[in-house]
Coordinates of C-alpha atoms and ligand atoms in Angstrom, one line a residue:
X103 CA -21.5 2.5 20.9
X104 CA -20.5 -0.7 22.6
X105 CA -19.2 -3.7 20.0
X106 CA -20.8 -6.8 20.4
X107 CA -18.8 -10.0 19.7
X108 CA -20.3 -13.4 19.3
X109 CA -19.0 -16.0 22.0
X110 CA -18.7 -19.3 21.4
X111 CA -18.8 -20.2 24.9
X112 CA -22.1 -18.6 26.0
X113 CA -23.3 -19.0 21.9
X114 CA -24.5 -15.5 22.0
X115 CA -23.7 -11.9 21.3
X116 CA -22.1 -10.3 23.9
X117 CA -21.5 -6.5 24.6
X118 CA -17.6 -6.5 25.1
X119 CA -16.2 -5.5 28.3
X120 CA -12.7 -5.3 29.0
X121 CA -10.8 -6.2 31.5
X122 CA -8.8 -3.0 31.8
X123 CA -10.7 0.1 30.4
X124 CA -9.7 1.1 26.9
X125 CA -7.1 -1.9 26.4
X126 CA -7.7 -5.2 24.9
X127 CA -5.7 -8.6 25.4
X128 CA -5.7 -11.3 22.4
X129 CA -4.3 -14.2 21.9
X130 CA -4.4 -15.4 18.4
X131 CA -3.6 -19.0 17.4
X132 CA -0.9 -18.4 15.3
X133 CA 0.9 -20.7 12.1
X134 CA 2.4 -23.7 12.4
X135 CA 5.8 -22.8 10.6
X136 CA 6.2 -26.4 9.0
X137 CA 5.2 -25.0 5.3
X138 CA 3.4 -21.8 3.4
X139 CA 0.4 -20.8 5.1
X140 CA -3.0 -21.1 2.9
X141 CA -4.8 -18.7 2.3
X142 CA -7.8 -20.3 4.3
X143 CA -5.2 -19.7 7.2
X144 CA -4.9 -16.0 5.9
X145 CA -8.5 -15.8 6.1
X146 CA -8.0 -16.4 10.1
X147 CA -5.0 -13.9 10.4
X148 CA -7.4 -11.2 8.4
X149 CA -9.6 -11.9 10.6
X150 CA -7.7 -11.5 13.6
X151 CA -6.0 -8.3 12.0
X152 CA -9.5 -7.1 11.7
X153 CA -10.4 -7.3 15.1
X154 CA -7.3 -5.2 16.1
X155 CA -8.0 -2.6 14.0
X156 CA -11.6 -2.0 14.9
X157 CA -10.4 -2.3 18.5
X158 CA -7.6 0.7 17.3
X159 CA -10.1 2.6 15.2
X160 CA -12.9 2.4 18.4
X161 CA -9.7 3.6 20.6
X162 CA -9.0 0.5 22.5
X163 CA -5.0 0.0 23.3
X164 CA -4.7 -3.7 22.2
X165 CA -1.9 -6.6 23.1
X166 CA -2.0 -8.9 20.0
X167 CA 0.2 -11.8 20.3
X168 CA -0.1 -14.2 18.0
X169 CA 2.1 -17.8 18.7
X170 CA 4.7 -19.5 15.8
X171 CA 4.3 -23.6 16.8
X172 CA 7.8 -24.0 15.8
X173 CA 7.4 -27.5 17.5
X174 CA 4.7 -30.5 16.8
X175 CA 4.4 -33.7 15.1
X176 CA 4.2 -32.4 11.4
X177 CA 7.5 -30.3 11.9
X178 CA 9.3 -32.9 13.3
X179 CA 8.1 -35.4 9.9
X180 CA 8.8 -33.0 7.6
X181 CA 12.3 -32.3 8.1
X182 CA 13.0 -35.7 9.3
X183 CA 12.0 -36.2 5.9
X184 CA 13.8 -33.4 4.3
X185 CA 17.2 -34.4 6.1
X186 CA 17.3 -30.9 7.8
X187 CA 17.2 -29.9 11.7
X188 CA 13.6 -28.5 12.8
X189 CA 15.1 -25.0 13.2
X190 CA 16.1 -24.7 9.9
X191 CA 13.2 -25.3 8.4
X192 CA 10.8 -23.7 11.0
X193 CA 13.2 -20.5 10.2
X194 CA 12.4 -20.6 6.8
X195 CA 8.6 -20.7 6.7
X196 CA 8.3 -18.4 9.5
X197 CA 10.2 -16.1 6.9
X198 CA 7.6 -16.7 4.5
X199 CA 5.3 -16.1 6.8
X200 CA 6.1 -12.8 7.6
X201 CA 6.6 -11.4 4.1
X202 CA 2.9 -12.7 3.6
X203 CA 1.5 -11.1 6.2
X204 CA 3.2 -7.9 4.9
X205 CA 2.1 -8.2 1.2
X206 CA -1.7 -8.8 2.9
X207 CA -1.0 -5.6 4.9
X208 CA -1.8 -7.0 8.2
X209 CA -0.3 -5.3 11.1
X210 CA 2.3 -7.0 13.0
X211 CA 1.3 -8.3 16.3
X212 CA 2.5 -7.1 19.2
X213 CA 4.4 -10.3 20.0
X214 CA 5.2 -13.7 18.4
X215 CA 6.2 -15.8 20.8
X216 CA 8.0 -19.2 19.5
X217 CA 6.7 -22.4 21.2
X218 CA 10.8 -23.3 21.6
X219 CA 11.3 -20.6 23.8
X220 CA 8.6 -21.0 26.3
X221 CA 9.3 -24.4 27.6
X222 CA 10.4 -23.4 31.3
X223 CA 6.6 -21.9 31.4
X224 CA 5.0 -25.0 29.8
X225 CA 6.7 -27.1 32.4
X226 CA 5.2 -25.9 35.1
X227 CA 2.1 -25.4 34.1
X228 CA 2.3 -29.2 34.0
X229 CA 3.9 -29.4 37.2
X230 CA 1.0 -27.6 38.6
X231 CA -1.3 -30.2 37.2
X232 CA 0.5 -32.7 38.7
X233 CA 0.3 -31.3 41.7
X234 CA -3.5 -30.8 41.9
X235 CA -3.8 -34.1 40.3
X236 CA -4.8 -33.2 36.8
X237 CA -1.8 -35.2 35.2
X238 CA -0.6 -38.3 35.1
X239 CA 2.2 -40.5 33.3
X240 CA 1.4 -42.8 30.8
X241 CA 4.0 -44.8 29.1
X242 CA 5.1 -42.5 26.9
X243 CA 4.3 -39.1 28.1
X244 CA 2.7 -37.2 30.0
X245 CA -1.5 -37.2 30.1
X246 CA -4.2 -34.6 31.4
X247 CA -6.9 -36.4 32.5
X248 CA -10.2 -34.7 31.0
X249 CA -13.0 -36.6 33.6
X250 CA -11.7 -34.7 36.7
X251 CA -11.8 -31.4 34.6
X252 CA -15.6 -30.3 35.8
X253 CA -16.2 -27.8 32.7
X254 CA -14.4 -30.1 30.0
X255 CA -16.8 -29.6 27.1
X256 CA -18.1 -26.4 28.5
X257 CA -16.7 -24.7 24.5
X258 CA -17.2 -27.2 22.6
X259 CA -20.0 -29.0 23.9
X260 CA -18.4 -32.2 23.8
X261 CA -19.9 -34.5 26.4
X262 CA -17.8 -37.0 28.3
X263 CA -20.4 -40.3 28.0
X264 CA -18.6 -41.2 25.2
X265 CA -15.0 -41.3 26.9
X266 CA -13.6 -44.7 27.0
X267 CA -11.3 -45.1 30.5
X268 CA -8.0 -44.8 29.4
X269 CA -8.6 -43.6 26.1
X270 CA -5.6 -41.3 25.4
X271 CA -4.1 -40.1 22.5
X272 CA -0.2 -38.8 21.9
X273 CA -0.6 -37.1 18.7
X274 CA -1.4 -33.1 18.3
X275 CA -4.3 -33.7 15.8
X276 CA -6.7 -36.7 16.7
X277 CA -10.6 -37.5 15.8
X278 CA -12.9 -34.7 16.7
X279 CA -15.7 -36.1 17.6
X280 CA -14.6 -37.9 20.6
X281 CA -13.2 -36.6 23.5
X282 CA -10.0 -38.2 25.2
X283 CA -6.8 -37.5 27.5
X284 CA -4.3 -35.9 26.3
X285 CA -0.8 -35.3 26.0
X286 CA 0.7 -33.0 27.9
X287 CA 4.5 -33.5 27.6
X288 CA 6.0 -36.6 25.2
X289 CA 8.7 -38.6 26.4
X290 CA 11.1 -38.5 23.7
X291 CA 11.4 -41.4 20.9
X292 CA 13.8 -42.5 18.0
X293 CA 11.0 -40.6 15.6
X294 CA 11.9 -37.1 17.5
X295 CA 15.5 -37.1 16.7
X296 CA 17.0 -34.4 18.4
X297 CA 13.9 -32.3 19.0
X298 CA 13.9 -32.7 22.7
X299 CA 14.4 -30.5 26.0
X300 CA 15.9 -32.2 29.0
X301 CA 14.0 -31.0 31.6
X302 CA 12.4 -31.6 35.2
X303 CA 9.4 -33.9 33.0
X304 CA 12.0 -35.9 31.9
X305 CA 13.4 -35.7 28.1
X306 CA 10.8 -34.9 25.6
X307 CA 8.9 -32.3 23.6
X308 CA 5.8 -30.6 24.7
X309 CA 2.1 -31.6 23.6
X310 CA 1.0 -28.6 21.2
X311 CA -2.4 -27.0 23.3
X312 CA -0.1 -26.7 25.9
X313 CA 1.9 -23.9 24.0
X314 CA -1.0 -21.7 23.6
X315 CA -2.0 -21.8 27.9
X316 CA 1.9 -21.2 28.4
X317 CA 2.7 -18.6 25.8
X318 CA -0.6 -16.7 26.2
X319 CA -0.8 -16.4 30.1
X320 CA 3.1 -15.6 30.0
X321 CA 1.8 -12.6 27.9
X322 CA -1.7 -11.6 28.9
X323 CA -2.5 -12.6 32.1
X324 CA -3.4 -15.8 33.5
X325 CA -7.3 -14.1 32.4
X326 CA -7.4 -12.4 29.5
X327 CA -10.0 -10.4 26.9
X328 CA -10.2 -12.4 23.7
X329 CA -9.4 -15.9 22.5
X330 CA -9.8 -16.5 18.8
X331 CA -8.7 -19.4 15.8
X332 CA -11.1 -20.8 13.1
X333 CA -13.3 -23.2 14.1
X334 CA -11.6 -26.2 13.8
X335 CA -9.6 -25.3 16.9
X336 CA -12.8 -25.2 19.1
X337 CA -12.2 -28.9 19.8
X338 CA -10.0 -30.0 20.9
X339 CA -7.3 -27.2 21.0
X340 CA -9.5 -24.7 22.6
X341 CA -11.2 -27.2 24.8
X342 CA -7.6 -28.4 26.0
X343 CA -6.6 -25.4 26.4
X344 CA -9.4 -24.1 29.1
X345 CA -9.0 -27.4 30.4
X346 CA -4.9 -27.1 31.1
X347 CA -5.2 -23.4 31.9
X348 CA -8.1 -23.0 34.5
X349 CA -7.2 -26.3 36.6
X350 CA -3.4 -24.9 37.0
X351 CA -4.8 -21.8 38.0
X352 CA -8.0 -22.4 39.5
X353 CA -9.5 -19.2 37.4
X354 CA -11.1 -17.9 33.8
X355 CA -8.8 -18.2 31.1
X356 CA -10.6 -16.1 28.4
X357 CA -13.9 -13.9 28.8
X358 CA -14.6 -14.3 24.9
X359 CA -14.3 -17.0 22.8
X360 CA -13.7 -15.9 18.7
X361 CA -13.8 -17.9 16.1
X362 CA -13.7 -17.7 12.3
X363 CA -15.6 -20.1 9.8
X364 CA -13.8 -21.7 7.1
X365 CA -12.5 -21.0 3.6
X366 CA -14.1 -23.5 1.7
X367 CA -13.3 -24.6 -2.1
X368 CA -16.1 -26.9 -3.8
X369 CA -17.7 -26.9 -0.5
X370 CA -15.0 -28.6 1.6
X371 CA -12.6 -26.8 4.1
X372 CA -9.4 -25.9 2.4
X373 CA -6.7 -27.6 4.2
X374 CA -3.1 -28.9 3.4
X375 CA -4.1 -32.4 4.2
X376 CA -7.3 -32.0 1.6
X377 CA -4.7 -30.6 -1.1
X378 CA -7.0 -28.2 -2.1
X379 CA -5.2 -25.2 -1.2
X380 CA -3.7 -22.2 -2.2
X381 CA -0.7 -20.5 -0.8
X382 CA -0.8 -16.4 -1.1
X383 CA 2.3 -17.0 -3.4
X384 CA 0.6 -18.7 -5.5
X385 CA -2.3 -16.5 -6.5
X386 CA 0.3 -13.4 -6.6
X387 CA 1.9 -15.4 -9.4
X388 CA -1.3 -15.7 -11.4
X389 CA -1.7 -12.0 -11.3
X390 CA -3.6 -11.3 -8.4
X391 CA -3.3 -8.6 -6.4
X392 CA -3.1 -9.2 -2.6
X393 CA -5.6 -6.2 -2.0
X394 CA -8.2 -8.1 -3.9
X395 CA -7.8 -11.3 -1.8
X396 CA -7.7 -9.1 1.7
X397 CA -11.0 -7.9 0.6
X398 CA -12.5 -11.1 -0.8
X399 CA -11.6 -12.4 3.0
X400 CA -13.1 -9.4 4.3
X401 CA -16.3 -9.4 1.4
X402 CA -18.1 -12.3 4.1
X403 CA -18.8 -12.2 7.6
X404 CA -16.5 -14.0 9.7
X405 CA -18.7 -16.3 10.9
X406 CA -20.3 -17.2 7.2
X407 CA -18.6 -19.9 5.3
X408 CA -16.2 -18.6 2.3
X409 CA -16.2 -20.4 -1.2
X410 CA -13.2 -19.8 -2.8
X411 CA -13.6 -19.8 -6.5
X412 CA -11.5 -18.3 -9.2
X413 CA -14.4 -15.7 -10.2
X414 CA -14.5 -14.8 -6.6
X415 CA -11.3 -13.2 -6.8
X416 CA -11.8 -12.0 -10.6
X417 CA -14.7 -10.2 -8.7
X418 CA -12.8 -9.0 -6.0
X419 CA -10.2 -7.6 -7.8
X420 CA -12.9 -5.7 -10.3
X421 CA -14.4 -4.3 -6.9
X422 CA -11.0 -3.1 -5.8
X423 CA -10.4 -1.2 -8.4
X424 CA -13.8 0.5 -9.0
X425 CA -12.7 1.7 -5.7
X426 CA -9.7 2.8 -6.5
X427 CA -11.3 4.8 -9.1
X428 CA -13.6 6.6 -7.5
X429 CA -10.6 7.2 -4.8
X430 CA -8.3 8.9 -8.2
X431 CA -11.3 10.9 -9.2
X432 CA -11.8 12.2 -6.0
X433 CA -8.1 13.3 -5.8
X434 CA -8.4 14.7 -8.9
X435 CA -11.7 16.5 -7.8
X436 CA -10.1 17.9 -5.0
X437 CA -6.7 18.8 -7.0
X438 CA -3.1 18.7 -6.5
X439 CA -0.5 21.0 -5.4
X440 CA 2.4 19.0 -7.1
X441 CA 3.8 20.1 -10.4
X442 CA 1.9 17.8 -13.3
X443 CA -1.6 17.3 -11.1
X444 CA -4.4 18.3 -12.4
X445 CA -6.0 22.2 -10.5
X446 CA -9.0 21.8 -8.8
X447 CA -11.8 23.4 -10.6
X448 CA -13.8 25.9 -8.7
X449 CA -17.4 24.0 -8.1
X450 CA -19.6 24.7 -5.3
X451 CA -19.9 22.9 -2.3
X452 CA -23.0 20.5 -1.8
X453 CA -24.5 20.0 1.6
X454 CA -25.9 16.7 0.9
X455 CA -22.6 15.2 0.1
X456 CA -21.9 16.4 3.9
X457 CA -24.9 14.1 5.2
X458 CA -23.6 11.1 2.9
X459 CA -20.8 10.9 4.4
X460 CA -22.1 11.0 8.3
X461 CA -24.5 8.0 7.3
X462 CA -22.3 6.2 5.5
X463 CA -19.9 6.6 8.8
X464 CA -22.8 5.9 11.4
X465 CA -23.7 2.5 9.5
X466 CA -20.0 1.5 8.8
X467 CA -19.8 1.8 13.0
X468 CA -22.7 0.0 13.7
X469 CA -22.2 -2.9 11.1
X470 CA -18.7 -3.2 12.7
X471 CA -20.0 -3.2 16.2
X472 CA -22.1 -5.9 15.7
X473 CA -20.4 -8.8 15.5
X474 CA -18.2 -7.4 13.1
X475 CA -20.4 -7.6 10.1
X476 CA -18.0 -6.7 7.0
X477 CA -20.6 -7.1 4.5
X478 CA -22.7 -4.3 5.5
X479 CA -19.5 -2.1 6.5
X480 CA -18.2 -2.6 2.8
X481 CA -22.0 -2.0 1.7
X482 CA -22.3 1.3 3.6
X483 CA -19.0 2.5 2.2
X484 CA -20.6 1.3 -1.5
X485 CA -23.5 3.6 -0.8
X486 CA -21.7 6.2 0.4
X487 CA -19.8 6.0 -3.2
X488 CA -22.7 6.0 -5.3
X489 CA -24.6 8.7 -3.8
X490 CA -21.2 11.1 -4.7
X491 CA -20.9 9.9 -7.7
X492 CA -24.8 10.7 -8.9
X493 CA -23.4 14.2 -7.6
X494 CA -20.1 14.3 -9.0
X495 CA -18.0 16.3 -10.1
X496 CA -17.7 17.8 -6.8
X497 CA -15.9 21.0 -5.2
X498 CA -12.3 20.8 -3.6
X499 CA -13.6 21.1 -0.1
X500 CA -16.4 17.9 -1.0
X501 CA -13.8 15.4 -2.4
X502 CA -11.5 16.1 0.9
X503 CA -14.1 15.0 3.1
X504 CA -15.3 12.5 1.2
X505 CA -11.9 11.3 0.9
X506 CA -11.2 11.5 4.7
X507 CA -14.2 9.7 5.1
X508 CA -12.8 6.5 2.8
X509 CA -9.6 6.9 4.0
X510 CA -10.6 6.9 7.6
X511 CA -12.9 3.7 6.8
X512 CA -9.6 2.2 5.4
X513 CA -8.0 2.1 8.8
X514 CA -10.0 -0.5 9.5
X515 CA -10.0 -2.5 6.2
X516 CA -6.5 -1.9 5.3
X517 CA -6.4 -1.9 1.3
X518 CA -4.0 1.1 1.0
X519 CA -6.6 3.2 -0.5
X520 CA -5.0 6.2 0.5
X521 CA -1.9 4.7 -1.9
X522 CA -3.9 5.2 -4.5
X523 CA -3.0 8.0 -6.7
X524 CA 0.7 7.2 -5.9
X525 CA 0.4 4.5 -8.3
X526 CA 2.9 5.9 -11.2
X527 CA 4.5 4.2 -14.5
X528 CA 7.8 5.0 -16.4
X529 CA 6.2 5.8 -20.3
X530 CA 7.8 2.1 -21.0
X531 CA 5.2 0.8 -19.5
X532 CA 2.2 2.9 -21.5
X533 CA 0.8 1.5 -24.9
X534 CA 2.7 2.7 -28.0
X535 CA 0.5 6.0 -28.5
X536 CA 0.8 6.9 -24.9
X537 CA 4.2 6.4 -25.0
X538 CA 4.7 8.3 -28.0
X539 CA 3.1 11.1 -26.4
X540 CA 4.9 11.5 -23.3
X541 CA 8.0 11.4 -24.8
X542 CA 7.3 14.3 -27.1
X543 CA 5.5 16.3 -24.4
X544 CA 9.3 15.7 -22.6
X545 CA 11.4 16.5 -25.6
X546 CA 9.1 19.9 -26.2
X547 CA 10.1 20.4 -22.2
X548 CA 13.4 20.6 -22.7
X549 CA 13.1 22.6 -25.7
X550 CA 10.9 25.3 -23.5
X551 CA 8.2 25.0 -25.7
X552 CA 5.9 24.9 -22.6
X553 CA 2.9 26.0 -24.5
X554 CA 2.9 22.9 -26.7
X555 CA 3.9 20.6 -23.9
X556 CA 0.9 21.5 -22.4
X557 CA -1.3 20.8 -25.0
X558 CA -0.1 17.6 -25.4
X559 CA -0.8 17.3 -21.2
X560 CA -4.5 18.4 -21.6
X561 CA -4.8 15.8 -24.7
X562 CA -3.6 12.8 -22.4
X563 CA -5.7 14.1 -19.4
X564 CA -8.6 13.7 -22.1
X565 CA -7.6 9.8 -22.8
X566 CA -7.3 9.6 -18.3
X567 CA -3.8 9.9 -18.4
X568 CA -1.6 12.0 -15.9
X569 CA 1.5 13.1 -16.5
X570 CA 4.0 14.3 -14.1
X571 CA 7.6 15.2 -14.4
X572 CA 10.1 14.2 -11.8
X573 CA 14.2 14.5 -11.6
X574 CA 14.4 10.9 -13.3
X575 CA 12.0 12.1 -15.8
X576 CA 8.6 11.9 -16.7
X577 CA 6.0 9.0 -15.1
X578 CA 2.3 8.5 -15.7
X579 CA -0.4 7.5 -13.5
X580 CA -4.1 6.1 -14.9
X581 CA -7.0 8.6 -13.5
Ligands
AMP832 P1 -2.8 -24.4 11.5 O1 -1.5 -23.9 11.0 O2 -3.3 -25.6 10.7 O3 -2.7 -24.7 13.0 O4 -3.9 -23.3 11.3 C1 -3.7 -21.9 11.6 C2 -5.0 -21.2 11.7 O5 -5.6 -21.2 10.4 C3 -6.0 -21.8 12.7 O6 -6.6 -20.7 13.3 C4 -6.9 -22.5 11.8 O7 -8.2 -22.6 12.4 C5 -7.0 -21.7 10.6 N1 -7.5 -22.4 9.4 C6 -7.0 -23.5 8.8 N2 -7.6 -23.8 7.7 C7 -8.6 -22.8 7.5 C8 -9.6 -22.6 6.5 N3 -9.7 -23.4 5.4 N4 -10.3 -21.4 6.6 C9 -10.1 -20.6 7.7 N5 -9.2 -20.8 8.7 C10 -8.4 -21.9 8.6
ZN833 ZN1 -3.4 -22.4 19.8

């Protein structure tokens, strides 16, 4: 089956069709590195991970690169501010970065290319507009001039009877509701410090939408599959960007146009500017788990918008682990080889568990294909749970497929399901009686009294407690 994306150019679903059979180009607008990503950010970088692994799970071969804008107005503030030279602290949050993206278990891209180290490409791309009139200096830097762009708008559906001649604006963020030149390159001034590349322009700093033309054509092509950023980028990031790219090159820049809604809290966008935000690090040190916040991020459609609330992620993290449950008492369904796990008890095989499973993998496909629908992916998973559960306990050969089946599924959403029932404790960590227990059940070990030791096994198994012993001792997982 063919996936079908929503584009905000044509604002329509689209059958995808790639450039190049089987592969998939994507540029994904990245992080500015200036402080900890939010996890209204994260919910864009989930997104974007999502869309790679569907394109994996489906087959596609996919180029992700994803930018770090380790150079723009707010960087150059904040460590003016902070006394400290740009790199410095663009090398630290991109650090930060990165282990966050790890903890939410989101695949490296293929590439993340650093705006400082594409500035011979951004050049001329500007030089190219220069030349085909598209550019023009102001007094302090240098402008793209949006009126002789036919399409400008064509994204966003800004229209230009609004533009005041002359209207221009220097900084990377301006009002979004009106449309005006932009810069391109910025002369350098006292407030830039030493942020600054001496180069054929003249001395200055490049404009931030044209970092994404130069860093994603270098990459993908000056035409490439898929475009995406939340929504707030549509104007007028993306808009510049089309603008910049397709006059320097006379061609398409992106055949679809991605974009994610919002993370909201108490209705409004949550944004650093707002102060209504919360960093990944911060919710891991209330507690929560970043499994539960990937799949609150996935729990909504990309394109619905997401209220954030505290019992939101209570929620999620309760639905997380039902899962993982169900996961455990498959395994244990479907028994272990390893010294401590539980035999699998000889049950017949169902058939109908066999026809679960293919329906539950049918409609996890065609929710993803359309429009990546999440909801009725996660749904169809759901089902397929409580349909084997009204038939559990289950034979050995049942709870492998139906654990291939969740496993397989969990390609795509990424919560390390098939971690599960790797999760052990050392007996410190069990309540006193537990504890107690395991200890004993040790000590009769090394006295070879086997026969008690595994009496006291089959009375923990009874309270959902395995045992296993290892060369560092004994460890306990819950069922
Ligand atoms: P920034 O670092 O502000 O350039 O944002 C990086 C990415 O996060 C962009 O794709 C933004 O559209 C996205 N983003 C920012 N705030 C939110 C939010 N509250 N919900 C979803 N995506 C967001
Ligand atoms: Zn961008």
């Amino acid at each position: 089956m063919p996936i079908k994306f929503y584009s905000t150019m044509t604002r329509k679903k689209e059958v995808f069709r790639p450039i190049k059979e089987g592969q998939v180009g994507m540029y994904n607008c990245g992080p500015t590195v200036y402080d900890y990503a939010h996890i209204g950010n994260f919910r864009s970088y989930v997104f974007a991970d999502l869309l790679r692994r569907y394109f994996e799970w489906k087959g596609f071969k996919v180029k992700q690169v994803m930018n770090l804008t380790d150079v723009d107005d707010k960087i150059i503030k904040k460590s003016a501010k902070e006394g400290i030279p740009s790199s410095k602290l663009t090398e630290r949050y991109e650090k930060a970065f990165f282990e966050d993206i790890k903890s939410l278990n989101i695949t490296p891209a293929t590439l993340y290319p650093r705006a400082t180290e594409h500035i011979k490409e951004m050049v001329s791309i500007v030089q190219a507009l220069e030349r085909k009139g598209y550019a023009y200096k102001g007094e302090d830097g240098i402008y793209y001039k949006i009126s002789k762009f036919k399409g400008y708008g064509k994204l966003s559906g800004t229209d230009l009877k609004g533009l005041k001649a002359g209207a221009r604006v220097r900084q990377d963020e301006y009002d979004k509701t009106a449309a005006s030149d932009f810069a391109l390159w910025k002369f350098w001034n006292r407030e830039d410090g030493n942020v600054f590349w001496e180069t054929e322009l003249g001395k200055g700093r490049p404009g931030w939408h044209i970092e994404c033309s130069a860093m994603s054509m270098k990459y993908l092509g000056e035409t490439f599959d898929i475009h995406t950023g939340g929504v707030d980028l549509i104007f007028p990031h993306h808009e510049n960007e089309i603008a910049q790219s397709e006059a320097a090159t006379g061609k398409r820049f992106v055949r679809y146009w991605i974009h994610n809604e919002h993370l909201l809290v108490d209705g409004q966008k949550m944004a650093k500017s707002a102060g209504n935000f919360f960093t990944l690090r911060d919710l891991l040190k209330k507690g929560y788990s970043p499994k539960a916040i990937r799949f609150l991020l996935l729990s909504a459609h990309y394109r619905t918008k997401l209220n954030f609330t505290m019992d939101a992620i209570k929620s999620a993290e309760a639905t997380v682990k039902g899962v993982e449950n169900f996961v455990a008492e498959m395994q244990a369904d479907k028994g272990g080889t390893a010294e401590g796990q539980p035999k699998a008890v000889k049950r017949e095989s169902n058939p109908q568990i066999q026809k679960v499973i293919e329906k539950a993998r049918r409609d996890f496909e065609k929710a993803l294909d359309d429009d990546l629908n999440t909801p009725l992916a996660l749904k169809a998973i759901f089902d397929m749970m409580k349909e084997v559960n009204r038939m559990a306990p289950v034979s050995e050969k049942d709870a492998k497929l139906v654990l291939d089946a969740v496993f397989d599924a969990d390609k795509v959403l990424a919560l390390e399901l098939s971690e599960t029932g790797k999760v052990w404790h050392s007996p410190e960590e069990a309540e006193k009686e537990v504890r107690e227990l395991i200890l004993k059940r040790d000590s009769l070990r090394s006295e070879k009294k086997w026969k008690e030791a595994d009496s006291i096994r089959e009375s923990l198994k009874k309270k959902g407690i395995i045992v296993e012993d290892t060369a560092q001792g004994p460890r306990w997982k819950r069922l």
